[in-house]
Structure formats: C-alpha cells, structure tokens
Amino acid sequence: MADPFSILVANLNALGFFGFLLPWIFMFAVVFGLLTKAKFFEDTKITGVLSLVMAFFVVGFGGPWLASFFVNLFGYAAVIIAGILVIVLFITMSGASVGKFFDNKGVAAMLAGIGIIVFFIAMGGFSVVVSDAVIGIIFIIIVMALAVYFIAGNGKS
C-alpha cells in the first residue's frame, strides 16, 4: 500500500498544483514585490492587477517547462542548503566562528560558484543528466574539499 504522502503529491501533480499554481503564485509574488518596492504606481490595486496579468502570461508561456525548471531548481537548492547547514554544523563543532569563516572571500566565491552551477544544471545546461549518484558524488567532493581546507588552514595561524 502506498503511503499517504505519495498519494497526496500524485493528486496535487494531477491537479496542476506544481505545473500551474505554484509557478503562478511565485511569479505573482515576485512581480508584485518588485513593483511595490520600486513604487511604480501609487495605488497597490494597479500593481496587483498588473502582477496578476504578468503571472498568467509567464505561466502560459512557460507551461510544463517552467514548472520543471522550478521543481529542479528548488530541489537542487534544498540539497545545497542542507549541505551548507551540515558545513555550518561542522564549523560550529570545531569551535570556529561561523561569521568569521564566511568573511573569507574564497568561501564566498565557492558558494557563489556552487549556486551558479546549480542554477545552470537546473536550466538544463549542456543537457547534463544529473542522477542521485552524481549529486551524491559532488556533495562528497565538496565536503572533502572543505575538510582539507579546515585541516590545512587558510595560511593563518
């Protein structure tokens, strides 16, 4: 017997929750937030209507491709965020200050690079097929590189 969560996700997918509703809400919120922050219109009703129309156009244009993009992007981002949390846990357990660690420009560049790679792969760049095994190997390599960085130090005593 299938677990209830699998049935729930399958039913939501069949209803278009992931393919239409979530991308629509996301685009509406982003456009509304940007227009409100930029203060293009005095009246928020105009901003709301414009955001509503733009969200429908974007979802109509993107369709299943847009939904697939968001599912992949946020799925990979969740894996990366979990990895970052594990790294922060290791930093804290080693007695180092997390704030000082992330002030290092090399760490910031590495995190930005990882973000760009995740974004590019989620977009389907180079038609890269990423399996769970590849994601696991990449995560292990990143953890190993960070371990070497911790052990070898950054040249400061």
Coordinates of C-alpha atoms in Angstrom, one line a residue:
M1 CA 0.0 0.0 0.0
A2 CA 1.3 3.4 -0.9
D3 CA 1.9 5.9 1.8
P4 CA -0.5 8.9 2.1
F5 CA 2.1 11.5 1.2
S6 CA 2.9 9.8 -2.2
I7 CA -0.8 9.8 -2.9
L8 CA -1.1 13.4 -1.9
V9 CA 1.8 14.5 -4.1
A10 CA 0.5 12.5 -7.1
N11 CA -3.0 14.0 -6.7
L12 CA -1.6 17.6 -6.4
N13 CA 0.5 16.9 -9.5
A14 CA -2.6 15.6 -11.4
L15 CA -4.5 18.8 -10.4
G16 CA -1.7 21.0 -11.8
F17 CA -0.5 22.2 -8.4
F18 CA 3.2 22.0 -9.3
G19 CA 2.7 22.8 -13.0
F20 CA 0.5 25.8 -12.8
L21 CA -0.4 27.0 -9.3
L22 CA 3.0 27.2 -7.6
P23 CA 4.7 28.8 -10.6
W24 CA 1.8 31.3 -10.8
I25 CA 2.0 32.2 -7.1
F26 CA 5.8 32.5 -7.3
M27 CA 5.7 34.9 -10.3
F28 CA 2.8 36.9 -8.9
A29 CA 4.7 37.4 -5.6
V30 CA 8.0 38.3 -7.3
V31 CA 6.4 40.8 -9.7
F32 CA 4.2 42.3 -7.0
G33 CA 7.1 42.6 -4.7
L34 CA 9.3 44.2 -7.3
L35 CA 6.7 46.7 -8.5
T36 CA 5.8 47.6 -4.9
K37 CA 9.4 48.1 -3.9
A38 CA 10.1 50.2 -7.0
K39 CA 6.9 52.2 -6.3
F40 CA 5.9 52.4 -10.0
F41 CA 2.3 53.1 -9.1
E42 CA 0.8 54.9 -6.2
D43 CA -2.2 52.5 -6.0
T44 CA -1.4 49.0 -5.0
K45 CA -4.6 47.8 -6.8
I46 CA -2.9 48.7 -10.1
T47 CA 0.2 46.9 -9.0
G48 CA -1.9 43.8 -8.0
V49 CA -3.7 43.7 -11.3
L50 CA -0.5 44.1 -13.4
S51 CA 1.2 41.4 -11.3
L52 CA -1.8 39.1 -11.8
V53 CA -1.8 39.5 -15.6
M54 CA 2.0 39.1 -15.8
A55 CA 1.9 35.9 -13.7
F56 CA -0.7 34.4 -16.1
F57 CA 1.4 35.4 -19.1
V58 CA 4.5 33.9 -17.7
V59 CA 2.8 30.6 -16.7
G60 CA 1.1 30.5 -20.1
F61 CA 4.4 31.0 -21.9
G62 CA 6.4 28.6 -19.7
G63 CA 3.9 25.8 -19.2
P64 CA 5.4 22.5 -18.2
W65 CA 8.9 23.7 -18.9
L66 CA 8.6 26.4 -16.3
A67 CA 7.2 24.0 -13.7
S68 CA 10.0 21.5 -14.4
F69 CA 12.6 24.3 -14.1
F70 CA 11.3 25.4 -10.7
V71 CA 11.0 21.8 -9.4
N72 CA 14.6 21.1 -10.4
L73 CA 15.9 24.5 -9.2
F74 CA 14.3 24.3 -5.7
G75 CA 15.1 20.6 -5.4
Y76 CA 18.8 21.1 -6.0
A77 CA 18.7 24.2 -3.9
A78 CA 17.3 22.2 -1.0
V79 CA 20.2 19.7 -1.3
I80 CA 22.7 22.5 -1.4
I81 CA 21.1 24.3 1.6
A82 CA 21.2 21.0 3.6
G83 CA 24.9 20.7 2.7
I84 CA 25.5 24.2 3.8
L85 CA 23.7 23.5 7.1
V86 CA 25.9 20.5 7.7
I87 CA 29.0 22.5 6.9
V88 CA 27.9 25.2 9.4
L89 CA 27.4 22.5 12.0
F90 CA 30.9 21.2 11.4
I91 CA 32.3 24.7 11.7
T92 CA 30.5 25.3 14.9
M93 CA 31.5 22.0 16.4
S94 CA 35.2 22.7 15.6
G95 CA 35.0 25.9 17.7
A96 CA 35.4 28.3 14.8
S97 CA 33.2 31.3 14.4
V98 CA 30.8 31.0 11.5
G99 CA 30.7 34.7 11.0
K100 CA 34.5 35.0 10.6
F101 CA 34.6 31.9 8.3
F102 CA 32.1 33.4 5.8
D103 CA 34.0 36.7 5.8
N104 CA 36.7 34.9 3.7
K105 CA 36.4 35.8 0.0
G106 CA 37.3 32.3 -1.1
V107 CA 34.4 30.8 0.7
A108 CA 32.0 33.4 -0.7
A109 CA 33.4 32.7 -4.2
M110 CA 33.0 29.0 -3.7
L111 CA 29.4 29.4 -2.6
A112 CA 28.6 31.7 -5.5
G113 CA 30.1 29.2 -7.9
I114 CA 28.0 26.4 -6.4
G115 CA 24.9 28.5 -6.8
I116 CA 25.7 29.3 -10.4
I117 CA 26.4 25.6 -11.2
V118 CA 23.1 24.5 -9.6
F119 CA 21.2 27.2 -11.5
F120 CA 22.8 26.2 -14.8
I121 CA 22.1 22.5 -14.3
A122 CA 18.5 23.2 -13.2
M123 CA 18.1 25.1 -16.5
G124 CA 19.3 22.0 -18.4
G125 CA 22.6 23.5 -19.4
F126 CA 24.7 21.2 -21.8
S127 CA 21.8 18.7 -21.5
V128 CA 23.5 17.3 -18.4
V129 CA 21.6 14.4 -16.9
V130 CA 22.1 14.5 -13.2
S131 CA 21.3 11.4 -11.2
D132 CA 21.2 10.9 -7.5
A133 CA 24.6 9.3 -7.7
V134 CA 26.2 12.3 -9.4
I135 CA 24.7 14.7 -6.8
G136 CA 26.0 12.5 -4.0
I137 CA 29.5 12.4 -5.5
I138 CA 29.5 16.2 -6.0
F139 CA 28.4 16.7 -2.4
I140 CA 31.1 14.3 -1.1
I141 CA 33.7 16.1 -3.1
I142 CA 32.6 19.4 -1.7
V143 CA 32.6 18.1 1.9
M144 CA 36.1 16.6 1.3
A145 CA 37.4 20.0 -0.1
L146 CA 36.1 21.8 2.9
A147 CA 37.7 19.2 5.2
V148 CA 41.0 19.7 3.5
Y149 CA 40.5 23.5 3.9
F150 CA 39.8 23.1 7.6
I151 CA 42.8 20.8 8.2
A152 CA 45.3 22.6 6.1
G153 CA 44.0 26.0 7.2
N154 CA 43.9 29.2 5.1
G155 CA 47.5 30.2 5.8
K156 CA 46.7 32.0 9.0
S157 CA 47.8 30.7 12.4

